[in-house]
Coordinates of C-alpha atoms and ligand atoms in Angstrom, one line a residue:
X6 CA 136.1 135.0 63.1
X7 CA 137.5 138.3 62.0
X8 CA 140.7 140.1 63.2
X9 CA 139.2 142.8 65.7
X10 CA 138.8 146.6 64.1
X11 CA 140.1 148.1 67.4
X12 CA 143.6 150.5 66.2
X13 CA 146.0 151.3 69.0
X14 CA 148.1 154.2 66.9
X15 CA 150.8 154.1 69.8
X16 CA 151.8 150.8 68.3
X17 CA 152.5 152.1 64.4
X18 CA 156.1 151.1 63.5
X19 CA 156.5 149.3 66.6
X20 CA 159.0 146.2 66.1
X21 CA 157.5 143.3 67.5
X22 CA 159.3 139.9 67.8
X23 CA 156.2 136.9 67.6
X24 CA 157.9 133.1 68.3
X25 CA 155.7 130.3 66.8
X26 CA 154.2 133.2 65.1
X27 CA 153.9 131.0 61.8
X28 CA 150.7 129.2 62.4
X29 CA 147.6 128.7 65.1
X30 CA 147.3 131.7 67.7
X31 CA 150.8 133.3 66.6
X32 CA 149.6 133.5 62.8
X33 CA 146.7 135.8 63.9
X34 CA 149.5 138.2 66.1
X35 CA 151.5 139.0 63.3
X36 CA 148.7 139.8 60.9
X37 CA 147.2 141.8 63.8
X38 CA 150.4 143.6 64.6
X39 CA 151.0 144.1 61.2
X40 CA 147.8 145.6 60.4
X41 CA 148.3 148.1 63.3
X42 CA 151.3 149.3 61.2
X43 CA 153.8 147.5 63.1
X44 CA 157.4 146.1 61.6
X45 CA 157.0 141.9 62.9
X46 CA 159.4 139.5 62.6
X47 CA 158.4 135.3 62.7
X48 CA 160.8 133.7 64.2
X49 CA 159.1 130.1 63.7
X50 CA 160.7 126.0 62.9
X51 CA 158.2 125.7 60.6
X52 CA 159.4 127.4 57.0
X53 CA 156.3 126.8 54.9
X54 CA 153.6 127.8 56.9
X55 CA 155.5 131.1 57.7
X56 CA 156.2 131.9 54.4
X57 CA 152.9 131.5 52.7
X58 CA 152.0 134.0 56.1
X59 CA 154.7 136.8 55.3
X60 CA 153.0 136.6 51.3
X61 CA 149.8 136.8 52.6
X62 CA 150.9 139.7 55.2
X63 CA 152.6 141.9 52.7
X64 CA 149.4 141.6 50.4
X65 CA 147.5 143.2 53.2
X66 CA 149.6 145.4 54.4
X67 CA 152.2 146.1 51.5
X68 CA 154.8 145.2 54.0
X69 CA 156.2 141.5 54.5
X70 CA 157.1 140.6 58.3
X71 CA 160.6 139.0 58.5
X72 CA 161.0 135.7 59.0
X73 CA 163.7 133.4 60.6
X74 CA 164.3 130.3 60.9
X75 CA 165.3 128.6 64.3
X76 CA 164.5 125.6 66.3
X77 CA 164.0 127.3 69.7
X78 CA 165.0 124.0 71.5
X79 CA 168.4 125.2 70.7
X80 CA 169.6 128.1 73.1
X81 CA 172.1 129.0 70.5
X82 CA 169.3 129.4 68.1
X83 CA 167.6 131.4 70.3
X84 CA 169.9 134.1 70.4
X85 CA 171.2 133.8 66.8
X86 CA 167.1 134.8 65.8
X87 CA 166.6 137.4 68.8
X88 CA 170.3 139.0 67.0
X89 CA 168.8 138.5 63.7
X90 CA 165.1 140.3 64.4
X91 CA 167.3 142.9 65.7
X92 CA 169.1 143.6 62.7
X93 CA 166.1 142.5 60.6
X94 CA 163.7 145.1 62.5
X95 CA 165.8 147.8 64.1
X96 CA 164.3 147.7 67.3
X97 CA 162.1 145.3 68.8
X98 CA 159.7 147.0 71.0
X99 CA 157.7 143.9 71.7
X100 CA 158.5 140.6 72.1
X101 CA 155.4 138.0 72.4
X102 CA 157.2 134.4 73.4
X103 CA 154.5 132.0 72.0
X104 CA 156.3 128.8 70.3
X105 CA 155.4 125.6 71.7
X106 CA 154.6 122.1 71.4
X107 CA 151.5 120.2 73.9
X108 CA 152.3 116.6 73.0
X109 CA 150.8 114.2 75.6
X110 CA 152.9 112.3 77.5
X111 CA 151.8 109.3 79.5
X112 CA 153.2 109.2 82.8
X113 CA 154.9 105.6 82.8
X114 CA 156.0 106.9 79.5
X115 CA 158.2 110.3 80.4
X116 CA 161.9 109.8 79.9
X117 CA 164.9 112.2 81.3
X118 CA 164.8 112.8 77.5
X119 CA 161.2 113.3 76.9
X120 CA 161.2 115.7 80.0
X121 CA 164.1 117.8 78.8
X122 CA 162.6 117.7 75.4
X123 CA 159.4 119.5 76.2
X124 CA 160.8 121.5 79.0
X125 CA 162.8 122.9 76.1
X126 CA 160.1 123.7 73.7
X127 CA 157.8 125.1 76.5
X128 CA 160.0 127.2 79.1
X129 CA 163.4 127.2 78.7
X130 CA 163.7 129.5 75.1
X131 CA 161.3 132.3 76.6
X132 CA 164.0 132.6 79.8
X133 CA 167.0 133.2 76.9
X134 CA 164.5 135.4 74.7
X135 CA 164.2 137.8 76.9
X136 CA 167.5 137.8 78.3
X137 CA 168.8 138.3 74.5
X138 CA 166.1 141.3 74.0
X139 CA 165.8 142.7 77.7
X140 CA 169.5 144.4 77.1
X141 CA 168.4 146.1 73.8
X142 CA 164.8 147.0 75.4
X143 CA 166.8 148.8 78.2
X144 CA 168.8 151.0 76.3
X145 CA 166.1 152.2 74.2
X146 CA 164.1 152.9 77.2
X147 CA 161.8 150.3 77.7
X148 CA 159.0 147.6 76.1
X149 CA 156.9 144.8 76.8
X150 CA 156.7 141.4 76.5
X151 CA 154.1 138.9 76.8
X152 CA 154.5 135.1 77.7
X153 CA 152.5 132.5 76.5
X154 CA 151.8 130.1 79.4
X155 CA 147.7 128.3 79.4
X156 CA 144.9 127.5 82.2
X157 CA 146.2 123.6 81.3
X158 CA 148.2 123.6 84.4
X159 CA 145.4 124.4 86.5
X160 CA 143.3 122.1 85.7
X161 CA 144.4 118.8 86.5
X162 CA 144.8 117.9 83.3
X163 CA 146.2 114.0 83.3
X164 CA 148.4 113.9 80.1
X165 CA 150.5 116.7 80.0
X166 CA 153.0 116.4 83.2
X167 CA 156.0 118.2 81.4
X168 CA 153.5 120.8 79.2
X169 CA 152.1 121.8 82.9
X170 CA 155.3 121.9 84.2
X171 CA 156.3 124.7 81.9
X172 CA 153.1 126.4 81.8
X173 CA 153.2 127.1 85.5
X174 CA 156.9 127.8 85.6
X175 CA 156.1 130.8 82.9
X176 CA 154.1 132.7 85.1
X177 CA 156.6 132.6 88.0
X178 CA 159.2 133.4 85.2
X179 CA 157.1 136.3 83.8
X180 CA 157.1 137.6 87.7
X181 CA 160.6 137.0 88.3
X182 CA 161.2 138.9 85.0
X183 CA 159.1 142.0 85.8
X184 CA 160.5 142.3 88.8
X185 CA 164.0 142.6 87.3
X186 CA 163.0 144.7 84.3
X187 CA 160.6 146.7 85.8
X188 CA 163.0 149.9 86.7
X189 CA 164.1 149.9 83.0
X190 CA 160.6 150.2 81.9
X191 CA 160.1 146.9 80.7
X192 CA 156.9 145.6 81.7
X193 CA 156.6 141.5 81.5
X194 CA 153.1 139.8 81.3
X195 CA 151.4 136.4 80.8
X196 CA 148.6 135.1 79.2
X197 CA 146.6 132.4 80.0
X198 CA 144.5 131.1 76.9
X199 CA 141.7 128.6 77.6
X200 CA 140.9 125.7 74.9
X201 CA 141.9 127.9 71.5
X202 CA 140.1 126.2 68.7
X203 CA 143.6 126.2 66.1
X204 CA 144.3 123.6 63.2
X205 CA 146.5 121.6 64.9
X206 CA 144.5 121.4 68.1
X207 CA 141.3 120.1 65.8
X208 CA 143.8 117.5 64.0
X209 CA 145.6 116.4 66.6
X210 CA 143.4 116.3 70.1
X211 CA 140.1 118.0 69.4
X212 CA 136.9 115.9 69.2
X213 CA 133.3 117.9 68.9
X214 CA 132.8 116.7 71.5
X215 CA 135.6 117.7 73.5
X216 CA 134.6 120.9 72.3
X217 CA 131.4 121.0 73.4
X218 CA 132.1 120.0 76.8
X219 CA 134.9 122.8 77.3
X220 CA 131.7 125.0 76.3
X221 CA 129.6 124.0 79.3
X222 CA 132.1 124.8 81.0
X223 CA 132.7 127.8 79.8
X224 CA 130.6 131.2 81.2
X225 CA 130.4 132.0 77.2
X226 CA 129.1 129.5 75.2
X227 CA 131.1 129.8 71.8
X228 CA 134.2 128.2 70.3
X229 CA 137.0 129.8 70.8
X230 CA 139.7 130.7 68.1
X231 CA 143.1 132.7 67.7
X232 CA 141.6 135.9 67.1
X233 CA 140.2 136.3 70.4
X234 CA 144.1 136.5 71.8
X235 CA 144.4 139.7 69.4
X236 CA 142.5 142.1 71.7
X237 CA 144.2 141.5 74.5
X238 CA 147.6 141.0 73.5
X239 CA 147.4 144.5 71.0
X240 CA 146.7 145.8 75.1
X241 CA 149.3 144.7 76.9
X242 CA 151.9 145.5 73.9
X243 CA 150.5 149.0 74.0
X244 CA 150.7 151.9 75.9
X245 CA 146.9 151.5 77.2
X246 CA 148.8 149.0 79.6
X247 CA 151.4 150.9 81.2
X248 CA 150.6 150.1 84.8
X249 CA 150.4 146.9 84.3
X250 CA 153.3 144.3 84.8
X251 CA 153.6 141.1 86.5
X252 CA 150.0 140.0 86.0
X253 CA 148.4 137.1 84.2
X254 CA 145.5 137.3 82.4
X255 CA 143.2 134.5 81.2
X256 CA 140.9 134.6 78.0
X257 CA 139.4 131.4 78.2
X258 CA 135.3 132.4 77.9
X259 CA 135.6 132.2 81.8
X260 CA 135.8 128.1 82.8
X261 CA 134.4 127.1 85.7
Ligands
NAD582 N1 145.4 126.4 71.3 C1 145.1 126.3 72.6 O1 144.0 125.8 73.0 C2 146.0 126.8 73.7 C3 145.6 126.8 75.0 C4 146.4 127.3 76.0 C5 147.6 127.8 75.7 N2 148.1 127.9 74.4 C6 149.4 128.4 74.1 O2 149.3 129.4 73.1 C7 150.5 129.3 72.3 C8 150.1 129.1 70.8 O3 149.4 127.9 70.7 P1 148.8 127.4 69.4 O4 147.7 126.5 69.7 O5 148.7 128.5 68.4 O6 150.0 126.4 68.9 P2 150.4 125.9 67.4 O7 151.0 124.6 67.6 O8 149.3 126.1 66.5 O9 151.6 127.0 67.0 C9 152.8 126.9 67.7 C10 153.9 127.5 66.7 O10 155.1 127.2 67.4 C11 156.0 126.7 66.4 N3 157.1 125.9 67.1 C12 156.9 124.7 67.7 N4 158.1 124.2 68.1 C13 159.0 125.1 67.7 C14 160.4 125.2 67.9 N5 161.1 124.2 68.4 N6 161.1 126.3 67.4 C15 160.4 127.3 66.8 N7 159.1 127.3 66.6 C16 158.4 126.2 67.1 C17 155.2 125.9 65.5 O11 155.8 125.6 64.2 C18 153.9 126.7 65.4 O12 154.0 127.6 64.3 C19 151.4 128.2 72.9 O13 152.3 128.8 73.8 C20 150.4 127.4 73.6 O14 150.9 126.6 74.7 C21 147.3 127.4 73.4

């Protein structure tokens, strides 16, 4: 699947801050931000992947995003990259928290560790993103961010305890958020991806299968991929969303 043709010129030279925006759903944000003219910055653990993206990126666009470096398990290194896109960028109009990690975890298997560990990776570096960026998006008057959380933790899904935990938690963090940031103008959103055909999901827990049977259940029988998160997170980063804060929205072919 293509990038979709749709242009939203409000967003031209927009920064926009992308987290796990080196490969799967984030690697089609940041071409898809960068091709509406934005300035992106990458702020992934993964170097290689990244880089070969920012090459690829400023072969398209004739501009490279920036990338850094970080393990976003680390709080410290959260707020070393949010500094760093800042200075990197300029401004960061847009911040899209999408880095994580959906290992399985067996229940007789979780440890306090094991719990912490994904709890990291999943929630706790979108809380200290946004309370690195929010003071910046304040004083230049507002912007938006959008948190990655997944219809996984409503469906009952057996293996993923701590992943669910997170997942849910974002969306009463992304309320909690908007409700705080709301009367500087900064408008705080979810999104609720359904099963995302990436790479990693095909290597690592992806059967055809599986596939097919997420298709029955979907109301639009197709794979899904990471270009169909484009459309509708080029929305809520524009202006075409301006009303709209606190909400979740789920782009998951409709599962029933
Ligand atoms: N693919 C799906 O089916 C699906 C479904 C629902 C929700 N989601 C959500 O969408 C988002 C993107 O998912 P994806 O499938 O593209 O994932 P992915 O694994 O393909 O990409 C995640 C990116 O995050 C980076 N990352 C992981 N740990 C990190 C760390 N500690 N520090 C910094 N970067 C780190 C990875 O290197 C990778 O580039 C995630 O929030 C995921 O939970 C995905």
């Amino acid at each position: 699947m293509t990038l979709p043709s749709s242009q939203f010129p409000d967003l031209r030279n927009r920064g926009v801050l992308i987290t796990g925006g080196g490969s799967g759903i984030g690697s089609a944000l940041v071409e898809a931000f960068a091709r509406q003219g934005c300035r992106v910055a990458i702020v992934d653990i993964a170097a290689e992947p990244s880089r070969a993206l920012c090459e690829k990126v400023a072969a398209q666009t004739g501009q490279a995003p920036h990338f850094i470096q970080a393990d976003l398990r680390q709080v410290d290194a959260v707020r070393a990259a949010a500094d760093e896109a800042l200075a990197g960028l300029g401004s960061v109009d847009i911040l899209v928290n999408n880095a994580a990690r959906d290992d399985r975890q067996a229940l007789e298997a979780v440890t306090e560790e094991s719990w912490d560990e994904s709890l990291s990776v999943n929630l706790r570096h979108l809380f200290f993103m946004c309370q690195a960026i929010a003071p910046h998006m304040r004083r230049q008057g507002g912007g938006s961010i959008i948190n990655f959380s997944s219809i996984a933790f409503m469906l009952n899904m057996p293996d993923i305890p701590a992943y669910s935990t997170a997942k849910a938690g974002i969306v009463g963090l992304t309320k909690s958020l908007a409700g705080k940031l709301g009367p500087d103008n900064i408008r705080v959103n979810a999104v609720l991806p359904g099963m995302i055909v990436t790479e990693r999901q095909r290597r690592l827990w992806l059967t055809e299968e599986s596939i097919a049977r997420m298709q029955e259940r979907q109301c639009l029988k197709r794979m899904l991929v990471a270009e169909d998160l484009v459309g509708p997170c080029l929305f809520l980063a524009s202006d075409c969303s301006a009303a709209m804060t606190a909400q979740t929205m789920i782009i998951d072919g409709g599962v029933f």
